[in-house]
Short mmCIF file of C-alpha atoms in Angstrom, two decimals:
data_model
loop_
_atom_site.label_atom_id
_atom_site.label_comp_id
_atom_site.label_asym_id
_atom_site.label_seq_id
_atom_site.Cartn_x
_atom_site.Cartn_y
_atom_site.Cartn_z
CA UNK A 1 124.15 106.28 102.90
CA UNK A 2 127.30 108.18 104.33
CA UNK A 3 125.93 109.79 107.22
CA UNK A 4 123.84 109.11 110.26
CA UNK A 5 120.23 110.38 109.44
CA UNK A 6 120.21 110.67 113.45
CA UNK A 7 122.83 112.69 114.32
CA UNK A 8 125.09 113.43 111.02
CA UNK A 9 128.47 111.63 111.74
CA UNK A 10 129.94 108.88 109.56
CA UNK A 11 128.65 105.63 109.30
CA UNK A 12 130.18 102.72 108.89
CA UNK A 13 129.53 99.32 107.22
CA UNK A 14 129.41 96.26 110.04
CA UNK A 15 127.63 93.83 110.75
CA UNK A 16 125.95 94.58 114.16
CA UNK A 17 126.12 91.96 117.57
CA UNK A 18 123.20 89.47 117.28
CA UNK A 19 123.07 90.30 113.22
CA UNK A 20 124.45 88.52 110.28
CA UNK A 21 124.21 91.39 107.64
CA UNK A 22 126.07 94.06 106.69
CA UNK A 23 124.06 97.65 108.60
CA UNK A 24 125.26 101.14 108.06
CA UNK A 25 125.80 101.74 111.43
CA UNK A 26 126.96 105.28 113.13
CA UNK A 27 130.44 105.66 114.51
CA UNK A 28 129.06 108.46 117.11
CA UNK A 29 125.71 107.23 118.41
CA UNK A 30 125.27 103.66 117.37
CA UNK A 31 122.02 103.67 115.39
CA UNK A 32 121.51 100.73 112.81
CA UNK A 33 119.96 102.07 110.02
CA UNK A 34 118.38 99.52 108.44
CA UNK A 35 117.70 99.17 104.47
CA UNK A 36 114.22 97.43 103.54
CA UNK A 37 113.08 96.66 99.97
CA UNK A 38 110.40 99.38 98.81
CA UNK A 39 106.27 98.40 97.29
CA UNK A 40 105.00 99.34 94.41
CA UNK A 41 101.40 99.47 94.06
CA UNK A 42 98.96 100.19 90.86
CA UNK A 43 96.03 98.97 89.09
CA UNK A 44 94.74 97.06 86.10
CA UNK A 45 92.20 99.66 85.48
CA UNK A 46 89.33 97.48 83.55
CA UNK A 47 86.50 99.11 80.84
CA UNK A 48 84.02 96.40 79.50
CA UNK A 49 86.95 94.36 77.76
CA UNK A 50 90.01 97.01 77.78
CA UNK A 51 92.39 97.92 80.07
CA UNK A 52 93.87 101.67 80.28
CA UNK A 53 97.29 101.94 80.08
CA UNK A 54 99.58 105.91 80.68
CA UNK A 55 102.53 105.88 78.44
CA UNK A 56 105.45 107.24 80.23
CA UNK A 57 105.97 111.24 80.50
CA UNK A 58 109.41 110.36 82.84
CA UNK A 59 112.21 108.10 83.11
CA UNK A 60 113.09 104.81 83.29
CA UNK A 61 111.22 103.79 80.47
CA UNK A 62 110.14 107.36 79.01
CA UNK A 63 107.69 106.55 76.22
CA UNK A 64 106.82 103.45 76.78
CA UNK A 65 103.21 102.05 78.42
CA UNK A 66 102.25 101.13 81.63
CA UNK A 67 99.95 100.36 84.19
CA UNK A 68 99.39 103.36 86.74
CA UNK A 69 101.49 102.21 89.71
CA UNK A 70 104.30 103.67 92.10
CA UNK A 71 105.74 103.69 95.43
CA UNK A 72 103.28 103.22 98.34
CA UNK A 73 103.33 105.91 100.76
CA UNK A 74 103.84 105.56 104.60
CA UNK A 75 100.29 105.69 106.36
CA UNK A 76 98.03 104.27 103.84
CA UNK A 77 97.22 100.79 102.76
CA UNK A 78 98.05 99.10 99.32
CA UNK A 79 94.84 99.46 98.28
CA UNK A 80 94.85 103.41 99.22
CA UNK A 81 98.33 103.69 97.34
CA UNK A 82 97.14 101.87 94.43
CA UNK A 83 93.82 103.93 93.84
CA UNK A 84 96.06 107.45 94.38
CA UNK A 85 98.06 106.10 91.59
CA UNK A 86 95.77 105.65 89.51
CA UNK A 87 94.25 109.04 89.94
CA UNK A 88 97.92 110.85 89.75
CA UNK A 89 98.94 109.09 86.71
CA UNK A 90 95.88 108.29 84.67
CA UNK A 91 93.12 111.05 86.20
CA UNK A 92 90.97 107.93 86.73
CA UNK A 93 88.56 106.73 89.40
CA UNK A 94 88.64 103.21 90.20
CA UNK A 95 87.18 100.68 92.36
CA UNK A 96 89.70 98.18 93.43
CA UNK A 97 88.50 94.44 93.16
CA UNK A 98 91.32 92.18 94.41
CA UNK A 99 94.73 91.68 94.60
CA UNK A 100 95.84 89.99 91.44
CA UNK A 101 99.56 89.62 90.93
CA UNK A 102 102.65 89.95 93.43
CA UNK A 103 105.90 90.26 91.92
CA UNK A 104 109.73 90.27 93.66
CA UNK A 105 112.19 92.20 91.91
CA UNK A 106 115.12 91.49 94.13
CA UNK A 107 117.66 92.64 92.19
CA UNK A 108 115.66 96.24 92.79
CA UNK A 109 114.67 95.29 96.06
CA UNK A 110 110.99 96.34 94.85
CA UNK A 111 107.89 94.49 95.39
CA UNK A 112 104.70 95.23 92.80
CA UNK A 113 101.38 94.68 94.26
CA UNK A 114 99.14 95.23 91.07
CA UNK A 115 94.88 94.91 91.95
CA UNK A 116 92.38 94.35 89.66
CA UNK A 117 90.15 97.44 89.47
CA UNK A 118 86.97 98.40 87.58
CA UNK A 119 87.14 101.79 85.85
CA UNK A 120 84.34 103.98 86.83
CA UNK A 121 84.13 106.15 83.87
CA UNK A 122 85.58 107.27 80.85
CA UNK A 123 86.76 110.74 82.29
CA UNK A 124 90.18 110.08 82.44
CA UNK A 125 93.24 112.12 80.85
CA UNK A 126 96.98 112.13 81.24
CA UNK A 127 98.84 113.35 84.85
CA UNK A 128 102.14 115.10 84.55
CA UNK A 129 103.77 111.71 85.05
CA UNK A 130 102.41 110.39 81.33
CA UNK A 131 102.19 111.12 78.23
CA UNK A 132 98.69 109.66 77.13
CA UNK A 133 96.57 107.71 78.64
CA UNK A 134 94.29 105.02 76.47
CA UNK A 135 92.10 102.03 76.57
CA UNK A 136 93.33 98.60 74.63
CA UNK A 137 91.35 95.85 73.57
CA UNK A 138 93.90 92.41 74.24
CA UNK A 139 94.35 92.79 70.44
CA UNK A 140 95.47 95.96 70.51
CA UNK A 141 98.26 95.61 73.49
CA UNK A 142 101.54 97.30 72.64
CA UNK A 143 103.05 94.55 73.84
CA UNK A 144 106.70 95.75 72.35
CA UNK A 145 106.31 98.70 73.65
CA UNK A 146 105.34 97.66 77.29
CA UNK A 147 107.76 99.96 79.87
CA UNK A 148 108.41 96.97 82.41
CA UNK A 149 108.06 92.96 82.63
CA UNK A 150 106.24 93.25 85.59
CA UNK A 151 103.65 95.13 83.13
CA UNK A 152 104.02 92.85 80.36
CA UNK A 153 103.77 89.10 83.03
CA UNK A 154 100.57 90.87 84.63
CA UNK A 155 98.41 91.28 81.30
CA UNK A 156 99.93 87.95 79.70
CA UNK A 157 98.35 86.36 83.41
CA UNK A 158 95.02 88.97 83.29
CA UNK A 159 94.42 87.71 79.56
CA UNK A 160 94.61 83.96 80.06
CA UNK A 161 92.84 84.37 83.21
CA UNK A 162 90.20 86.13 82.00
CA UNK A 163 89.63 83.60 78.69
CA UNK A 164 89.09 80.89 81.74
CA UNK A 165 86.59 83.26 83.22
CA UNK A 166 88.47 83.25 87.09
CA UNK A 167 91.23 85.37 88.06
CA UNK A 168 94.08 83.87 90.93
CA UNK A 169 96.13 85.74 93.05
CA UNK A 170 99.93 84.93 91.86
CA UNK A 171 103.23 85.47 93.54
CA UNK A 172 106.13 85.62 90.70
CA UNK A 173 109.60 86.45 90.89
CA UNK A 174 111.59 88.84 87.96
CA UNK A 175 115.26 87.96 87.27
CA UNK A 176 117.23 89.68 84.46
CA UNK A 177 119.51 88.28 82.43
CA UNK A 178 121.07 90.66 81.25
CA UNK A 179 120.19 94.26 81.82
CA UNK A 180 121.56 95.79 78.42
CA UNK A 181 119.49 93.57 76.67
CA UNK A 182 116.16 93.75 78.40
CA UNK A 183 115.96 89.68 78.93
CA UNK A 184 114.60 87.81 81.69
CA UNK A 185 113.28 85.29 83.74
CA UNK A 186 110.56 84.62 85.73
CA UNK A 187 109.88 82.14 88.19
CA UNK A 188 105.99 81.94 89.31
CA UNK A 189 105.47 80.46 92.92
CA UNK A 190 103.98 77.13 92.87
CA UNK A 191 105.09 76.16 89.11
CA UNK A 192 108.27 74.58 90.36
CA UNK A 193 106.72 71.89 92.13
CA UNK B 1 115.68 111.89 110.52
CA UNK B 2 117.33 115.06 111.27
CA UNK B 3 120.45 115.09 108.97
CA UNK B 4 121.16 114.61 105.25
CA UNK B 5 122.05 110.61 104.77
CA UNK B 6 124.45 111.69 101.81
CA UNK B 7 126.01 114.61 103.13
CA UNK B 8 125.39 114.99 106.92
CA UNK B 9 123.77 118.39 106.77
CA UNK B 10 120.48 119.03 108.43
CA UNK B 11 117.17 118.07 106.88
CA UNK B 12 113.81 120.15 106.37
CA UNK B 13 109.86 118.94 106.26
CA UNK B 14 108.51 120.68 103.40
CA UNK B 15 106.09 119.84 100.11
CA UNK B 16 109.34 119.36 97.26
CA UNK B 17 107.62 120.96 93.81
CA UNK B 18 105.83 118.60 91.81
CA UNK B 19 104.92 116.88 94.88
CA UNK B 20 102.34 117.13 97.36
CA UNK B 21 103.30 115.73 100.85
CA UNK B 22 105.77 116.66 102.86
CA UNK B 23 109.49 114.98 102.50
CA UNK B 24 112.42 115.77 104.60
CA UNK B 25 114.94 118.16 102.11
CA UNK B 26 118.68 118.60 102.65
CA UNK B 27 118.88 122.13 103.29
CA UNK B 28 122.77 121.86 101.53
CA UNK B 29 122.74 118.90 98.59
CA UNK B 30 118.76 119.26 98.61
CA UNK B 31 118.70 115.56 98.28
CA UNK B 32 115.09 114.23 99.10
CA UNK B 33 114.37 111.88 101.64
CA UNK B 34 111.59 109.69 100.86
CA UNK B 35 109.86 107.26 103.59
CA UNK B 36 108.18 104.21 102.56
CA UNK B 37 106.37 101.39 104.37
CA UNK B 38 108.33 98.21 105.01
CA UNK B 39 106.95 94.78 104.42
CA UNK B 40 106.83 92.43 107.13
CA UNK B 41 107.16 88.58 105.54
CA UNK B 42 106.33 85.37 107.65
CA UNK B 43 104.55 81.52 107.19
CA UNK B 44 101.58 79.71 108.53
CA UNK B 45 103.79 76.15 108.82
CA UNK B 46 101.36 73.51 109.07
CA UNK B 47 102.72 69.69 109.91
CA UNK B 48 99.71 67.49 109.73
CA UNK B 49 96.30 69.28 111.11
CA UNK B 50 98.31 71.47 113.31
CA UNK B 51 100.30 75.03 112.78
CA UNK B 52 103.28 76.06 114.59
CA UNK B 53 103.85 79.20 116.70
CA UNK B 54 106.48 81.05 118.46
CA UNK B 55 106.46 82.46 122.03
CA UNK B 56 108.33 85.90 122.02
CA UNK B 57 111.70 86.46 123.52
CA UNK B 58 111.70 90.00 122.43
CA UNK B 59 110.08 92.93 123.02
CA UNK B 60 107.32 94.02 121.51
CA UNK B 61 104.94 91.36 123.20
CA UNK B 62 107.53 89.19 124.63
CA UNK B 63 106.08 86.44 126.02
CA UNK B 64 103.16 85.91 123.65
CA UNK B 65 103.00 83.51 120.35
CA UNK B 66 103.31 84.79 116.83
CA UNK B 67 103.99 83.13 113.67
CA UNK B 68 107.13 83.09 112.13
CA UNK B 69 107.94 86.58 110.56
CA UNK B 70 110.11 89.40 110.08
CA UNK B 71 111.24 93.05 108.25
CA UNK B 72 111.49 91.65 104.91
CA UNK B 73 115.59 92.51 103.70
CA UNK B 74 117.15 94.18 100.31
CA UNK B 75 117.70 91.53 97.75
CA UNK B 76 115.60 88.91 98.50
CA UNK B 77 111.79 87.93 97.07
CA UNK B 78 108.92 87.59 99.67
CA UNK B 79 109.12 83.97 99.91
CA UNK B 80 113.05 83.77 100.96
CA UNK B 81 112.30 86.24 103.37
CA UNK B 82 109.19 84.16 104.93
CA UNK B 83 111.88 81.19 104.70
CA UNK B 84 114.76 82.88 105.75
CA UNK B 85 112.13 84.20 109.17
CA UNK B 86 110.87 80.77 110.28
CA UNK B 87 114.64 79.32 109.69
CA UNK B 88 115.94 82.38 112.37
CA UNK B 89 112.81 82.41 114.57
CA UNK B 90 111.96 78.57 114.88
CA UNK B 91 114.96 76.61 113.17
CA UNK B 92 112.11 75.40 111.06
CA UNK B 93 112.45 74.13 107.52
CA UNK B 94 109.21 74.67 105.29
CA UNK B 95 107.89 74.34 101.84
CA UNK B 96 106.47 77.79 100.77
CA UNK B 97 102.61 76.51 98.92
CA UNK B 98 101.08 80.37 98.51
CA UNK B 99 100.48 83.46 99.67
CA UNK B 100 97.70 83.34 102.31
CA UNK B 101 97.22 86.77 103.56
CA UNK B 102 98.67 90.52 102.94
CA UNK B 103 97.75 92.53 105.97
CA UNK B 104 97.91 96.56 105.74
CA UNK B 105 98.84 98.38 109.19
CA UNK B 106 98.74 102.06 107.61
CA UNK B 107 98.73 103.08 110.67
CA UNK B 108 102.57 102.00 111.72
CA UNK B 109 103.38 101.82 108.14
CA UNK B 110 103.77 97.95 107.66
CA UNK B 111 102.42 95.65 105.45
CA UNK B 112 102.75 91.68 106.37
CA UNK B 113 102.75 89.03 103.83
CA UNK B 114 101.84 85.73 105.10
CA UNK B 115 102.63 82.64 103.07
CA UNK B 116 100.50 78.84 103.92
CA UNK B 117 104.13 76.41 104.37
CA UNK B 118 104.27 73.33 104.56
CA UNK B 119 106.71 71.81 107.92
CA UNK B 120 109.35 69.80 106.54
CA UNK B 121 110.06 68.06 109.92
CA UNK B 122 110.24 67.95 113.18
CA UNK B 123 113.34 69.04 114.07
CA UNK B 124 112.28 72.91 114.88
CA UNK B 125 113.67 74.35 118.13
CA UNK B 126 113.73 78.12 119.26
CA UNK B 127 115.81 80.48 117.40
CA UNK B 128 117.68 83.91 119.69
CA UNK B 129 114.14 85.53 119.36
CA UNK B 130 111.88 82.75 120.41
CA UNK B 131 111.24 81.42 124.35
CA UNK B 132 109.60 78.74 122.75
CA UNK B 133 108.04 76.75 119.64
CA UNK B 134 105.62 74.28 119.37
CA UNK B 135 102.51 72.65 116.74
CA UNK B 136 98.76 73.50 117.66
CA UNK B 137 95.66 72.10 116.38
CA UNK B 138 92.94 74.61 116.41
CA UNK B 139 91.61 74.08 119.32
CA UNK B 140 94.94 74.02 121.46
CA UNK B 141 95.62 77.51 119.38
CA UNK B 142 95.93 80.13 122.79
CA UNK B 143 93.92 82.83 121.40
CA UNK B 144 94.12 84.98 124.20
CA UNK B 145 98.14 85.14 124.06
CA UNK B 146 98.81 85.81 121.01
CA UNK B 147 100.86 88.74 119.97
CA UNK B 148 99.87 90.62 116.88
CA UNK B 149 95.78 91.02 115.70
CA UNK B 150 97.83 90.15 112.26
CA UNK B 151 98.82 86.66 113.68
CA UNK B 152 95.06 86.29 115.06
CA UNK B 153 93.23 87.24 112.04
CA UNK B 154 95.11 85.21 110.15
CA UNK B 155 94.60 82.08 111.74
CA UNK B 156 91.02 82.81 111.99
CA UNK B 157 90.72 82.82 108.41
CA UNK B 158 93.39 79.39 107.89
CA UNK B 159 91.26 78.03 109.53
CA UNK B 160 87.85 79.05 108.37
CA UNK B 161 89.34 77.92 105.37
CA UNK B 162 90.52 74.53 105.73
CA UNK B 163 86.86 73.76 106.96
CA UNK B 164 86.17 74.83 103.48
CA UNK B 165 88.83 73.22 102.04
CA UNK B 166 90.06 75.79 99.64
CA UNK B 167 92.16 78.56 100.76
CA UNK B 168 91.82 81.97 98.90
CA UNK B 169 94.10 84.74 99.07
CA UNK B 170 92.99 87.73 101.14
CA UNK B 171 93.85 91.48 101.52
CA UNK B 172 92.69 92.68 105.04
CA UNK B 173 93.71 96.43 106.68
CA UNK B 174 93.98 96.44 110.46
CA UNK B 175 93.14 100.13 112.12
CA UNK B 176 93.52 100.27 116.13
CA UNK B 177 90.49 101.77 117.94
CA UNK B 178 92.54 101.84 120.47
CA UNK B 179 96.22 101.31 121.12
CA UNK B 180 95.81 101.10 125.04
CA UNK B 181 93.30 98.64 124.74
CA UNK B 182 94.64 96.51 122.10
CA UNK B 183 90.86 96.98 120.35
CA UNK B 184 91.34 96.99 116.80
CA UNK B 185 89.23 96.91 113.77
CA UNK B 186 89.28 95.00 110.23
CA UNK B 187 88.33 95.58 106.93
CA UNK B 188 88.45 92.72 104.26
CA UNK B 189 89.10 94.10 101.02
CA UNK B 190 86.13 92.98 98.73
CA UNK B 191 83.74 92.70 101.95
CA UNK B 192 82.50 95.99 101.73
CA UNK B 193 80.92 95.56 98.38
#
């Protein structure tokens, strides 16, 4: 951000009276324009014992699988963003179940909000934002080929959850390593202690 | 938002190709502006059988009692922001356990995560944006002063709960029949089914 989204002059970096963080601030008319970390939300679209998965048609990740999730939209609920998502990338129809993982990216400043949905029928084909769009047994993950580890720690979780026969809500945090490389950490909420 | 954030020109509504909602453009750059809900993260701190609360020093609702809870910032996960909230708001140290409740307001574009804490002490006092802070068992809880239906519903359930001794994690979406009024409606994902 360079200018003031308010009334077009410079902004500067500051930290505002009363604050304790660095705001982009306007040297004209004094608005604090805040930044706030953005949702994602998607599904884990389920078919007897597969999921469906859209392999990417855009960058990051171009190529590579996922689950059919992006950025929630102002005026609708998680639940709402997650089902649109679904439909945009995948063409599918869902019915949402529950909330089943939460993950931080703070190095993004993204949060994932990923439900567990039941796929309502098998007329689904690819949006313009993938590639293809399939159904995979747990056997038949491409788990090397997985476009995200936010992807990749949500069907590890779904899998062993659903081999105990109860699904929990989790709250996880994704670190990287190292970027180049792809490695990372995560730290689930609750394991620590 | 009238002006281009990145290059101080003036801004447009209109539907972007490929997209289907309206985004505000930069008529010069053509740089595209997108909105997104913000999260709003907080705790339920519990010392013993009682939660604490926090009467309002700032507008909206000054006066009444909230939990602990803020605009969630860049960089952090949900459960330093929840931390980092009840620290500001209550100088209150607490023990994140799990996420309780994620609340959808579509209609002011937030989305509140509320995390069950555990109170490491005693030593809480108001922060710049609380009149006051105390503990309440359930019955000393002042239903009819509390700020947010967010706050409200959430307790109801904590505490519907802990009869039941096992707290599950909930999605809820709160629509207000009227704003005047305060009148408000909820829907608990997984309740209509």
């Amino acid at each position: 951000m360079k200018f003031c989204s308010e009334c077009g002059c410079k902004v500067i970096a500051v930290v505002p009276d009363g604050d304790n963080r660095m705001r982009q601030v306007c040297t004209a008319c004094g608005t604090i324009h805040y930044q706030n970390p953005k949702m994602v939300t998607g599904t884990i679209p389920v078919w007897q014992d597969k999921v469906l998965l859209c392999r990417r048609a855009i960058q990051p990740r171009r190529g590579l699988w996922t689950l059919p999730a992006g950025f929630m939209e102002n005026c609708e609920s998680t639940q709402e963003g997650a089902l649109r998502e679904t439909l945009e990338e995948a063409n599918a129809r869902v019915q949402v179940e529950q909330l089943y993982t939460t993950f931080n990216l703070p190095l993004i400043s993204q949060v994932y909000l990923l439900f567990r949905a039941r796929l309502q029928d098998l007329d689904f084909h690819p949006g313009s934002e993938s590639l293809e769009v399939a159904l995979f047994g747990e056997e038949e993950i491409p788990w090397e080929e997985l476009a995200f580890p936010v992807v990749r720690e949500t069907l590890k979780l779904f899998f062993e959850d659903r081999r105990c026969g109860s699904y929990v809500h989790r709250v996880g945090d994704i670190y990287w390593e190292s970027r180049r490389s792809g490695e990372y950490r995560v730290v689930m909420l609750g394991d620590e202690s």
